[in-house]
Coordinates of C-alpha atoms in Angstrom, one line a residue:
X1 CA 98.9 91.8 75.9
X2 CA 97.8 95.1 74.4
X3 CA 99.2 96.7 71.2
X4 CA 99.0 99.8 70.2
X5 CA 97.5 100.7 66.5
X6 CA 100.5 102.0 65.0
X7 CA 101.2 101.4 62.1
X8 CA 124.4 86.2 61.9
X9 CA 126.6 87.1 65.4
X10 CA 129.5 89.2 65.6
X11 CA 131.8 89.7 68.4
X12 CA 131.6 93.5 68.4
X13 CA 128.0 94.8 68.1
X14 CA 127.9 98.1 66.2
X15 CA 124.4 99.6 67.3
X16 CA 124.7 102.3 64.3
X17 CA 124.8 99.2 61.5
X18 CA 122.0 99.0 59.0
X19 CA 118.5 97.6 59.9
X20 CA 119.4 95.7 62.9
X21 CA 116.7 93.1 64.3
X22 CA 116.0 95.3 67.0
X23 CA 114.5 98.1 65.0
X24 CA 112.3 95.9 63.1
X25 CA 108.8 96.8 64.7
X26 CA 106.7 93.9 65.3
X27 CA 103.1 95.4 64.9
X28 CA 101.9 94.7 61.3
X29 CA 101.7 98.5 59.1
X30 CA 98.4 99.4 58.5
X31 CA 96.8 98.3 55.4
X32 CA 95.6 101.3 53.0
X33 CA 91.9 101.5 52.8
X34 CA 90.1 101.6 49.1
X35 CA 87.0 103.7 48.4
X36 CA 83.8 102.3 48.9
X37 CA 81.3 104.8 47.0
X38 CA 78.3 102.6 47.5
X39 CA 78.3 103.8 51.4
X40 CA 76.0 106.8 50.8
X41 CA 73.4 104.4 49.5
X42 CA 73.0 102.4 53.1
X43 CA 70.3 103.0 55.2
X44 CA 70.8 105.6 57.5
X45 CA 70.5 103.2 60.4
X46 CA 73.2 101.0 58.8
X47 CA 75.6 104.0 58.3
X48 CA 75.0 104.8 62.0
X49 CA 75.9 101.0 63.0
X50 CA 79.2 101.2 60.8
X51 CA 80.1 104.8 62.1
X52 CA 79.6 103.3 65.7
X53 CA 81.6 100.1 65.1
X54 CA 84.6 102.1 63.7
X55 CA 84.7 103.8 66.9
X56 CA 84.4 100.8 69.3
X57 CA 88.1 100.3 70.4
X58 CA 89.3 100.6 73.9
X59 CA 91.8 103.5 74.8
X60 CA 94.2 104.3 77.0
X61 CA 94.2 108.3 78.2
X62 CA 97.4 109.9 80.1
X63 CA 95.8 112.6 82.3
X64 CA 96.8 115.0 85.0
X65 CA 94.5 116.6 87.6
X66 CA 95.7 120.1 88.8
X67 CA 94.4 123.6 89.9
X68 CA 97.0 125.6 87.9
X69 CA 95.6 128.9 86.5
X70 CA 97.0 128.3 82.7
X71 CA 95.1 131.5 81.3
X72 CA 97.9 133.8 82.2
X73 CA 101.2 131.8 82.5
X74 CA 103.7 135.2 81.4
X75 CA 103.4 135.7 85.1
X76 CA 103.9 133.4 88.5
X77 CA 101.8 130.2 88.3
X78 CA 98.9 130.3 90.5
X79 CA 96.1 128.3 91.6
X80 CA 92.5 128.8 90.1
X81 CA 90.7 131.2 92.5
X82 CA 87.5 129.3 92.6
X83 CA 88.2 126.3 95.2
X84 CA 85.9 124.3 93.2
X85 CA 87.5 124.3 90.1
X86 CA 90.2 121.7 88.7
X87 CA 92.1 121.1 85.5
X88 CA 92.2 118.0 83.0
X89 CA 95.6 118.2 81.4
X90 CA 96.6 115.7 78.6
X91 CA 100.5 115.1 78.0
X92 CA 99.9 116.3 74.4
X93 CA 97.3 116.7 72.0
X94 CA 95.5 113.8 70.8
X95 CA 94.4 112.9 67.6
X96 CA 90.5 112.6 67.5
X97 CA 88.8 110.3 65.3
X98 CA 88.5 111.5 61.7
X99 CA 84.6 111.1 62.1
X100 CA 84.7 114.4 63.7
X101 CA 85.4 115.9 60.8
X102 CA 84.6 113.9 57.9
X103 CA 80.5 114.5 57.3
X104 CA 77.7 116.0 59.7
X105 CA 76.3 112.5 60.0
X106 CA 79.7 111.0 61.0
X107 CA 80.2 114.1 63.7
X108 CA 76.8 113.3 65.0
X109 CA 77.6 109.5 65.8
X110 CA 81.1 110.3 67.2
X111 CA 79.5 112.7 69.5
X112 CA 76.8 109.9 70.3
X113 CA 79.6 107.5 71.1
X114 CA 81.8 110.0 73.2
X115 CA 79.1 111.0 74.8
X116 CA 80.7 112.7 77.7
X117 CA 82.9 115.8 77.0
X118 CA 84.8 117.7 79.3
X119 CA 87.0 121.0 78.8
X120 CA 90.6 120.3 79.1
X121 CA 94.3 121.7 78.4
X122 CA 97.0 119.9 76.7
X123 CA 100.7 120.6 76.4
X124 CA 102.8 121.1 73.6
X125 CA 106.4 120.4 73.2
X126 CA 107.3 124.2 73.9
X127 CA 105.4 123.9 77.2
X128 CA 102.6 126.1 75.9
X129 CA 99.0 125.4 77.4
X130 CA 96.0 125.2 74.7
X131 CA 92.6 124.6 75.6
X132 CA 90.9 121.5 74.2
X133 CA 88.0 119.0 74.9
X134 CA 88.3 115.5 75.9
X135 CA 86.0 113.1 74.7
X136 CA 85.2 110.3 76.6
X137 CA 83.4 106.6 76.2
X138 CA 83.2 105.3 79.8
X139 CA 82.9 101.8 79.0
X140 CA 85.9 101.7 76.6
X141 CA 88.3 104.5 78.2
X142 CA 91.1 104.0 80.8
X143 CA 92.4 106.5 82.2
X144 CA 96.1 106.5 83.6
X145 CA 96.3 109.3 86.5
X146 CA 99.8 110.9 86.8
X147 CA 100.4 112.5 90.3
X148 CA 96.8 112.7 90.8
X149 CA 95.1 114.2 94.2
X150 CA 92.0 112.6 95.2
X151 CA 90.6 115.6 95.9
X152 CA 90.7 116.1 92.2
X153 CA 90.1 112.9 91.3
X154 CA 86.7 112.8 93.4
X155 CA 85.7 115.7 91.4
X156 CA 86.6 114.3 87.8
X157 CA 84.9 111.2 88.5
X158 CA 81.8 112.9 89.8
X159 CA 81.9 115.1 86.6
X160 CA 82.4 111.9 84.1
X161 CA 79.6 110.3 86.2
X162 CA 77.1 113.6 85.7
X163 CA 77.8 114.4 82.5
X164 CA 77.0 111.0 81.4
X165 CA 73.3 110.3 80.2
X166 CA 73.9 106.6 81.2
X167 CA 75.6 107.4 84.4
X168 CA 78.0 104.7 84.2
X169 CA 80.9 107.0 85.1
X170 CA 84.7 106.5 85.7
X171 CA 85.1 102.6 85.6
X172 CA 88.5 101.9 84.3
X173 CA 91.6 103.5 86.0
X174 CA 95.3 103.1 86.1
X175 CA 97.7 104.2 88.4
X176 CA 101.6 104.0 88.4
X177 CA 103.1 101.3 90.1
X178 CA 105.1 103.6 92.3
X179 CA 102.6 105.8 93.2
X180 CA 103.4 107.4 96.6
X181 CA 101.7 106.6 99.7
X182 CA 101.0 110.2 100.4
X183 CA 99.0 110.4 97.5
X184 CA 96.9 107.8 98.5
X185 CA 96.5 109.3 102.0
X186 CA 96.1 112.9 101.1
X187 CA 92.6 114.2 101.4
X188 CA 90.8 111.1 102.5
X189 CA 88.9 111.8 105.7
X190 CA 85.6 110.6 104.8
X191 CA 82.4 111.8 106.6
X192 CA 80.0 109.1 107.4
X193 CA 77.4 110.4 105.0
X194 CA 78.4 109.7 101.5
X195 CA 81.0 111.5 99.6
X196 CA 82.0 111.9 96.0
X197 CA 85.3 110.1 96.6
X198 CA 83.5 107.1 97.9
X199 CA 81.0 107.3 95.4
X200 CA 83.9 107.4 92.7
X201 CA 85.9 104.4 93.9
X202 CA 82.5 102.4 94.4
X203 CA 82.0 102.5 90.6
X204 CA 85.6 101.3 90.0
X205 CA 85.3 98.3 87.7
X206 CA 89.3 97.7 86.3
X207 CA 91.7 98.8 88.1
X208 CA 95.7 98.6 86.5
X209 CA 99.0 99.3 88.5
X210 CA 101.0 100.1 85.5
X211 CA 104.9 100.0 85.7
X212 CA 107.0 102.1 83.5
X213 CA 110.4 101.1 84.9
X214 CA 111.3 97.8 84.5
X215 CA 113.4 97.4 81.3
X216 CA 116.5 99.1 81.8
X217 CA 119.2 99.7 84.7
X218 CA 122.5 101.0 84.3
X219 CA 124.9 101.5 87.3
X220 CA 128.5 102.7 87.4
X221 CA 128.7 102.5 91.1
X222 CA 130.8 99.6 92.0
X223 CA 134.0 98.0 90.5
X224 CA 132.1 96.1 88.1
X225 CA 129.7 98.2 86.2
X226 CA 126.5 96.6 85.2
X227 CA 123.3 97.0 83.3
X228 CA 120.0 95.1 83.3
X229 CA 117.8 95.5 80.4
X230 CA 114.5 93.8 79.4
X231 CA 114.0 94.4 75.2
X232 CA 111.2 92.0 75.6
X233 CA 109.0 94.3 77.4
X234 CA 106.6 96.4 75.0
X235 CA 107.2 100.2 74.3
X236 CA 104.8 102.4 75.3
X237 CA 103.4 104.8 72.7
X238 CA 101.7 108.1 72.4
X239 CA 98.8 106.4 70.4
X240 CA 95.3 106.2 72.5
X241 CA 93.5 103.5 70.9
X242 CA 94.9 99.6 71.6
X243 CA 93.5 96.3 70.4
X244 CA 93.8 93.3 73.1
X245 CA 95.6 89.9 72.3
X246 CA 95.2 86.7 74.3
X247 CA 99.1 86.2 74.7
X248 CA 102.4 87.9 73.2
X249 CA 102.9 86.0 70.1
X250 CA 106.7 87.0 70.2
X251 CA 107.3 84.9 73.3
X252 CA 108.1 81.3 74.2
X253 CA 107.6 79.6 77.5
X254 CA 111.0 80.8 79.2
X255 CA 110.4 84.2 78.2
X256 CA 108.4 85.3 81.3
X257 CA 109.8 83.0 84.0
X258 CA 112.0 86.0 85.3
X259 CA 111.0 89.4 84.4
X260 CA 112.9 92.5 85.7
X261 CA 110.5 95.0 87.2
X262 CA 112.8 97.4 88.6
X263 CA 112.8 98.9 92.0
X264 CA 109.1 98.2 92.6
X265 CA 106.8 95.8 94.8
X266 CA 103.8 95.7 93.0
X267 CA 102.3 94.0 96.7
X268 CA 102.8 97.4 98.1
X269 CA 100.9 99.2 95.8
X270 CA 97.8 97.1 95.7
X271 CA 98.1 97.0 99.4
X272 CA 97.9 100.7 99.3
X273 CA 94.8 100.7 96.8
X274 CA 93.1 98.3 99.2
X275 CA 94.1 100.3 102.3
X276 CA 92.4 103.3 100.2
X277 CA 89.0 101.5 100.0
X278 CA 89.0 100.5 103.6
X279 CA 89.9 104.0 104.8
X280 CA 87.0 105.4 102.5
X281 CA 84.9 102.7 103.7
X282 CA 84.5 101.2 100.1
X283 CA 82.8 97.9 99.4
X284 CA 82.1 96.6 95.8
X285 CA 79.0 94.6 95.3
X286 CA 80.5 93.7 91.8
X287 CA 83.4 91.9 90.7
X288 CA 86.7 94.3 90.2
X289 CA 89.2 93.5 87.7
X290 CA 92.7 94.0 89.3
X291 CA 95.6 93.9 86.6
X292 CA 99.5 94.6 86.7
X293 CA 101.0 96.0 83.7
X294 CA 104.0 96.6 82.5
X295 CA 106.0 98.5 79.7
X296 CA 109.1 100.4 78.4
X297 CA 110.0 104.0 78.8
X298 CA 107.1 106.2 79.6
X299 CA 108.5 107.9 76.7
X300 CA 104.6 109.3 75.4
X301 CA 105.3 113.2 76.0
X302 CA 105.8 113.5 79.5
X303 CA 109.5 114.3 79.1
X304 CA 110.1 117.0 76.3
X305 CA 113.3 115.6 75.6
X306 CA 111.7 112.2 74.6
X307 CA 110.1 111.7 71.1
X308 CA 106.0 111.0 71.1
X309 CA 105.6 107.7 69.7
X310 CA 102.6 108.4 67.1
X311 CA 103.7 106.1 64.0
X312 CA 106.3 103.4 63.1
X313 CA 108.7 106.1 62.2
X314 CA 108.6 107.7 65.4
X315 CA 109.0 104.5 67.1
X316 CA 111.9 103.4 65.5
X317 CA 113.5 106.8 66.1
X318 CA 112.6 105.9 69.9
X319 CA 114.5 102.8 69.7
X320 CA 117.5 104.4 68.3
X321 CA 117.5 106.8 71.1
X322 CA 117.2 104.3 73.7
X323 CA 120.0 102.1 72.1
X324 CA 122.3 105.0 71.6
X325 CA 121.9 105.7 75.4
X326 CA 123.1 102.3 75.9
X327 CA 126.0 102.5 73.3
X328 CA 127.1 105.8 74.9
X329 CA 127.1 104.4 78.5
X330 CA 129.3 101.5 76.9
X331 CA 131.7 103.9 75.1
X332 CA 132.2 105.6 78.8
X333 CA 134.0 102.6 79.9
X334 CA 136.8 103.0 77.7
X335 CA 139.4 102.8 80.4
X336 CA 138.9 99.1 80.6
X337 CA 138.7 97.7 77.2
X338 CA 138.7 94.2 78.3
X339 CA 135.2 95.0 80.4
X340 CA 134.0 97.2 77.3
X341 CA 134.3 94.2 74.7
X342 CA 133.0 91.6 77.6
X343 CA 130.0 94.3 77.5
X344 CA 129.5 94.8 74.0
X345 CA 129.5 90.8 73.3
X346 CA 126.5 90.5 75.8
X347 CA 124.7 93.5 74.3
X348 CA 125.1 91.6 70.8
X349 CA 123.7 88.4 72.3
X350 CA 120.8 90.1 74.1
X351 CA 119.9 91.9 71.0
X352 CA 120.2 89.1 68.6
X353 CA 118.4 86.7 71.0
X354 CA 115.5 89.0 71.7
X355 CA 112.0 89.3 70.2
X356 CA 111.3 92.1 67.7
X357 CA 110.3 95.2 69.5
X358 CA 106.7 95.8 69.9
X359 CA 104.7 98.8 70.7
X360 CA 102.1 98.5 73.3
X361 CA 101.9 97.2 76.8
X362 CA 101.4 93.9 78.9
X363 CA 98.6 93.5 81.1
X364 CA 98.6 90.5 84.0
X365 CA 96.2 89.7 86.4
X366 CA 97.3 90.9 90.0
X367 CA 97.7 87.2 91.3
X368 CA 100.7 87.1 88.8
X369 CA 102.6 89.5 91.1
X370 CA 100.7 89.4 94.3
X371 CA 98.3 87.0 95.8
X372 CA 96.4 88.2 98.7
X373 CA 96.0 85.9 101.6
X374 CA 92.3 87.2 102.1
X375 CA 89.8 85.7 99.1
X376 CA 87.4 88.5 99.7
X377 CA 90.2 91.2 99.1
X378 CA 88.1 92.0 95.9
X379 CA 85.4 93.2 97.8
X380 CA 87.0 94.6 101.3
X381 CA 84.6 93.3 104.2
X382 CA 83.1 96.8 105.6
X383 CA 80.1 96.5 107.7
X384 CA 77.0 98.0 106.2
X385 CA 76.0 101.1 108.2
X386 CA 79.5 102.3 109.3
X387 CA 79.8 103.0 112.9
X388 CA 82.3 106.0 112.7
X389 CA 84.4 107.8 110.5
X390 CA 87.9 106.9 109.7
X391 CA 89.1 109.8 111.7
X392 CA 87.1 109.1 114.8
X393 CA 88.5 105.7 114.7
X394 CA 91.8 106.8 114.7
X395 CA 91.3 109.1 117.4
X396 CA 89.9 105.6 119.5
X397 CA 93.2 104.3 119.3
X398 CA 95.2 104.0 122.5
X399 CA 99.0 102.9 122.9
X400 CA 98.4 102.0 126.7
X401 CA 98.2 98.6 128.1
X402 CA 95.0 99.3 129.5
X403 CA 92.3 99.9 126.9
X404 CA 89.6 102.5 128.5
X405 CA 86.1 102.7 127.6
X406 CA 85.4 103.7 124.0
X407 CA 89.2 103.1 123.2
X408 CA 90.8 100.2 121.4
X409 CA 94.8 98.9 121.4
X410 CA 96.4 97.0 119.3
X411 CA 100.0 95.0 119.9
X412 CA 102.3 92.2 118.6
X413 CA 105.1 90.2 119.9
X414 CA 104.7 89.9 123.8
X415 CA 102.3 92.9 124.2
X416 CA 99.8 92.5 126.7
X417 CA 96.4 94.4 126.5
X418 CA 93.5 94.3 129.0
X419 CA 90.4 96.3 129.7
X420 CA 88.1 96.3 132.9
X421 CA 84.4 96.5 131.6
X422 CA 81.6 98.3 132.8
X423 CA 78.6 96.3 133.0
X424 CA 76.7 97.7 130.1
X425 CA 79.9 97.7 127.8
X426 CA 80.9 95.1 125.1
X427 CA 84.4 94.2 125.2
X428 CA 86.2 92.6 121.9
X429 CA 89.3 90.5 121.7
X430 CA 90.7 89.3 118.7
X431 CA 94.2 87.5 117.8
X432 CA 95.8 86.3 114.4
X433 CA 99.2 84.8 113.2
X434 CA 101.0 85.9 110.1
X435 CA 102.3 83.3 107.8
X436 CA 106.1 82.5 107.5
X437 CA 108.3 84.8 105.6
X438 CA 105.7 87.9 105.7
X439 CA 106.6 91.3 107.0
X440 CA 104.2 90.5 109.9
X441 CA 102.4 93.4 112.0
X442 CA 99.7 93.7 114.8
X443 CA 98.4 90.3 115.7
X444 CA 96.3 91.3 118.9
X445 CA 93.2 93.8 119.1
X446 CA 91.2 94.7 122.0
X447 CA 88.3 97.1 122.2
X448 CA 86.0 98.6 124.9
X449 CA 82.5 99.8 123.4
X450 CA 80.1 101.5 125.0
X451 CA 76.5 102.0 124.0
X452 CA 77.0 105.8 123.1
X453 CA 77.1 106.7 119.5
X454 CA 79.4 106.9 117.4
X455 CA 80.9 103.7 118.2
X456 CA 84.5 104.6 117.1
X457 CA 86.7 102.1 119.3
X458 CA 84.4 99.1 117.3
X459 CA 85.3 100.8 114.0
X460 CA 89.0 101.2 115.0
X461 CA 89.4 97.6 115.9
X462 CA 87.5 96.6 112.5
X463 CA 89.5 98.7 110.3
X464 CA 93.1 97.4 112.3
X465 CA 92.1 93.9 111.8
X466 CA 91.1 94.4 108.2
X467 CA 94.4 96.1 107.5
X468 CA 96.2 93.1 109.1
X469 CA 94.2 90.4 107.0
X470 CA 95.6 92.4 104.1
X471 CA 98.9 92.4 105.0
X472 CA 98.5 88.6 105.2
X473 CA 97.2 87.9 109.0
X474 CA 95.0 85.1 109.6
X475 CA 92.4 85.2 112.3
X476 CA 92.8 82.7 115.0
X477 CA 90.2 83.5 117.3
X478 CA 88.3 86.3 118.7
X479 CA 86.0 86.5 122.0
X480 CA 83.1 89.1 123.0
X481 CA 82.4 89.6 126.5
X482 CA 78.8 91.0 127.2
X483 CA 76.6 92.0 130.0
X484 CA 73.3 90.0 130.2
X485 CA 70.7 92.5 131.9
X486 CA 68.1 89.9 132.5
X487 CA 70.9 88.0 134.5
X488 CA 70.7 90.5 137.3
X489 CA 69.5 89.6 140.8
X490 CA 67.1 92.2 140.9
X491 CA 65.7 91.8 137.2
X492 CA 61.9 91.5 137.1
X493 CA 60.4 90.6 133.9
X494 CA 56.9 91.8 134.5
X495 CA 58.7 95.3 135.0
X496 CA 58.0 97.4 132.1
X497 CA 61.3 99.6 132.8
X498 CA 63.3 96.3 133.1
X499 CA 62.1 95.0 129.8
X500 CA 63.1 98.0 127.5
X501 CA 66.4 98.3 129.3
X502 CA 67.1 94.4 128.8
X503 CA 65.8 94.8 124.9
X504 CA 68.2 97.7 124.5
X505 CA 70.9 96.1 125.7
X506 CA 70.3 93.1 123.6
X507 CA 70.0 95.2 120.6
X508 CA 73.6 96.8 121.1
X509 CA 75.0 93.2 121.7
X510 CA 73.7 91.8 118.5
X511 CA 74.7 94.7 116.3
X512 CA 78.3 94.5 118.1
X513 CA 78.3 90.9 117.6
X514 CA 77.1 90.6 114.1
X515 CA 80.0 93.2 113.2
X516 CA 82.6 90.8 114.5
X517 CA 81.3 87.5 113.4
X518 CA 81.5 89.3 109.7
X519 CA 85.0 90.2 110.7
X520 CA 86.2 86.7 111.4
X521 CA 84.2 85.3 108.4
X522 CA 80.8 84.4 109.7
X523 CA 79.6 81.5 111.7
X524 CA 81.0 78.8 110.1
X525 CA 84.2 80.0 111.0
X526 CA 84.1 78.8 114.6
X527 CA 86.4 81.4 115.6
X528 CA 84.0 83.5 117.6
X529 CA 83.0 82.8 121.4
X530 CA 80.8 84.7 123.6
X531 CA 81.1 85.4 127.6
X532 CA 77.8 86.3 129.0
X533 CA 77.8 87.4 132.4
X534 CA 75.3 89.6 134.7
X535 CA 75.7 93.2 134.6
X536 CA 76.1 93.8 137.7
X537 CA 79.2 91.9 137.8
X538 CA 82.2 93.8 136.1
X539 CA 84.8 91.4 134.5
X540 CA 88.3 92.1 132.9
X541 CA 89.2 90.9 129.3
X542 CA 93.1 90.2 128.8
X543 CA 95.3 89.3 126.3
X544 CA 98.3 88.3 127.5
X545 CA 102.0 88.0 126.3
X546 CA 101.3 84.2 124.7
X547 CA 98.2 85.9 122.8
X548 CA 95.8 83.6 125.2
X549 CA 92.6 85.6 125.3
X550 CA 91.5 85.3 129.4
X551 CA 88.8 86.8 131.4
X552 CA 87.5 86.8 134.7
X553 CA 85.1 88.4 137.1
X554 CA 86.6 91.2 139.3
X555 CA 86.1 89.5 142.3
X556 CA 86.6 86.0 141.1
X557 CA 89.8 84.0 142.4
X558 CA 91.5 83.3 139.0
X559 CA 91.7 83.5 135.2
X560 CA 89.1 81.9 133.1
X561 CA 90.1 80.5 129.7
X562 CA 87.8 81.8 126.8
X563 CA 88.1 78.7 124.6
X564 CA 85.3 76.5 126.8
X565 CA 82.5 79.2 126.1
X566 CA 79.7 79.1 123.6
X567 CA 80.2 79.8 119.8

């Protein structure tokens, strides 16, 4: 749990009664600090350590990235003229540390601690845009992106890295648990070479999917109006800095067994993120911490009707408004006095049994809401030396049963896929199974891969199988059919040209085979088998309606089972 650095039963509950339990903030008030007149006598290096220590706390920073021209809002809103420019917009003016304005020495220490400084804008309650400066400590600052386009995200991530003397960059980010899939997909067509987006995503060390909407639901759409409220959930404030607690001290064993999350599905958000990493061809060589967060409200200045919580007084005012809204909703049911009394009794019970409200937010491991089927999902397997861009791979997909050269196909149910291979091509078939109760998806994949680069069909098959794995599919088997130049009847081992052709074919076969072996889990998985034939013979590879992988020589009598071939 993260907490912000802020400072008897009755039948009919009056929400406006004096100092009820639900207005007693759990966060302890800040203790006043006395004067320490000997501080100036400390050695300079000791004073520096004290300044640095006083700044060493994590911060949660809500930002928006856009391209609007805020210099002249008297006229119609327009975009910045320079297509390379973007804005960093804060939800409201944040309070900077007092060390920036205490002494020259303390300001120097603060600037060294917040070593990345970027220009920004901030919004006032009157919606007036003012210029400011964002001070960043990359190791401790968490950035919550609101409605972000990844076109702007990659520029922001690059700037944080480029202006950081230590080149740590942007490593802690948070997204809304209801983040729309269109934002993930927009502007994401990675190139074969390095891109700013790929570089920015590869530096991420902590991702949090934050749920702001899981505390309240009021419904009048039926004969029996209902409400769902969870007053145990912490309240999000407008205070940047926060401290971590190992657990929520207000709670007991039963409090987290059934938590109302609202209309969200955390697994969807995480799956979108992993798809983004796969599409962007990002592989993390370090451990990434994935978390799910939850808090009440989202009243941190994003909505101008809502108070910004910056101290205990404003926190109490926020809670009053929140409970007044519920009171007004109950009073609107006056046409049914019996029902109103029933609901008010339930409200009294909820408020009297709930723990004291707390300012902060919960953080849970991703596995508490979403357990990946793939144990390697934290570092999505993407082959080194990518074979093609995501767009090229997508263009290689076919919806036909017959998969032609440099194409790949996918299917499910009773779908049949087949390809008739040219002698020098490599054909790949993969099948899998989804666990009971999962949403399912494509469970058979077939590719026909030629020597010509880029190998878009191979990349497309790998991307599709990885996506299916993230949706829960487990690979059952994979088969590779390859031609062997040395098996041809006219092959001459003493002929230099034949030797070169054989070596070239072997390199191509090894490249494809290694990528498929990695895809299915390595040599120890026992899932990959290979069929080798003379190049002068043309073989057909088929996945039938029962997901059996079969092949045969074009002039052969019948189908051969692939299960008897060598690993």
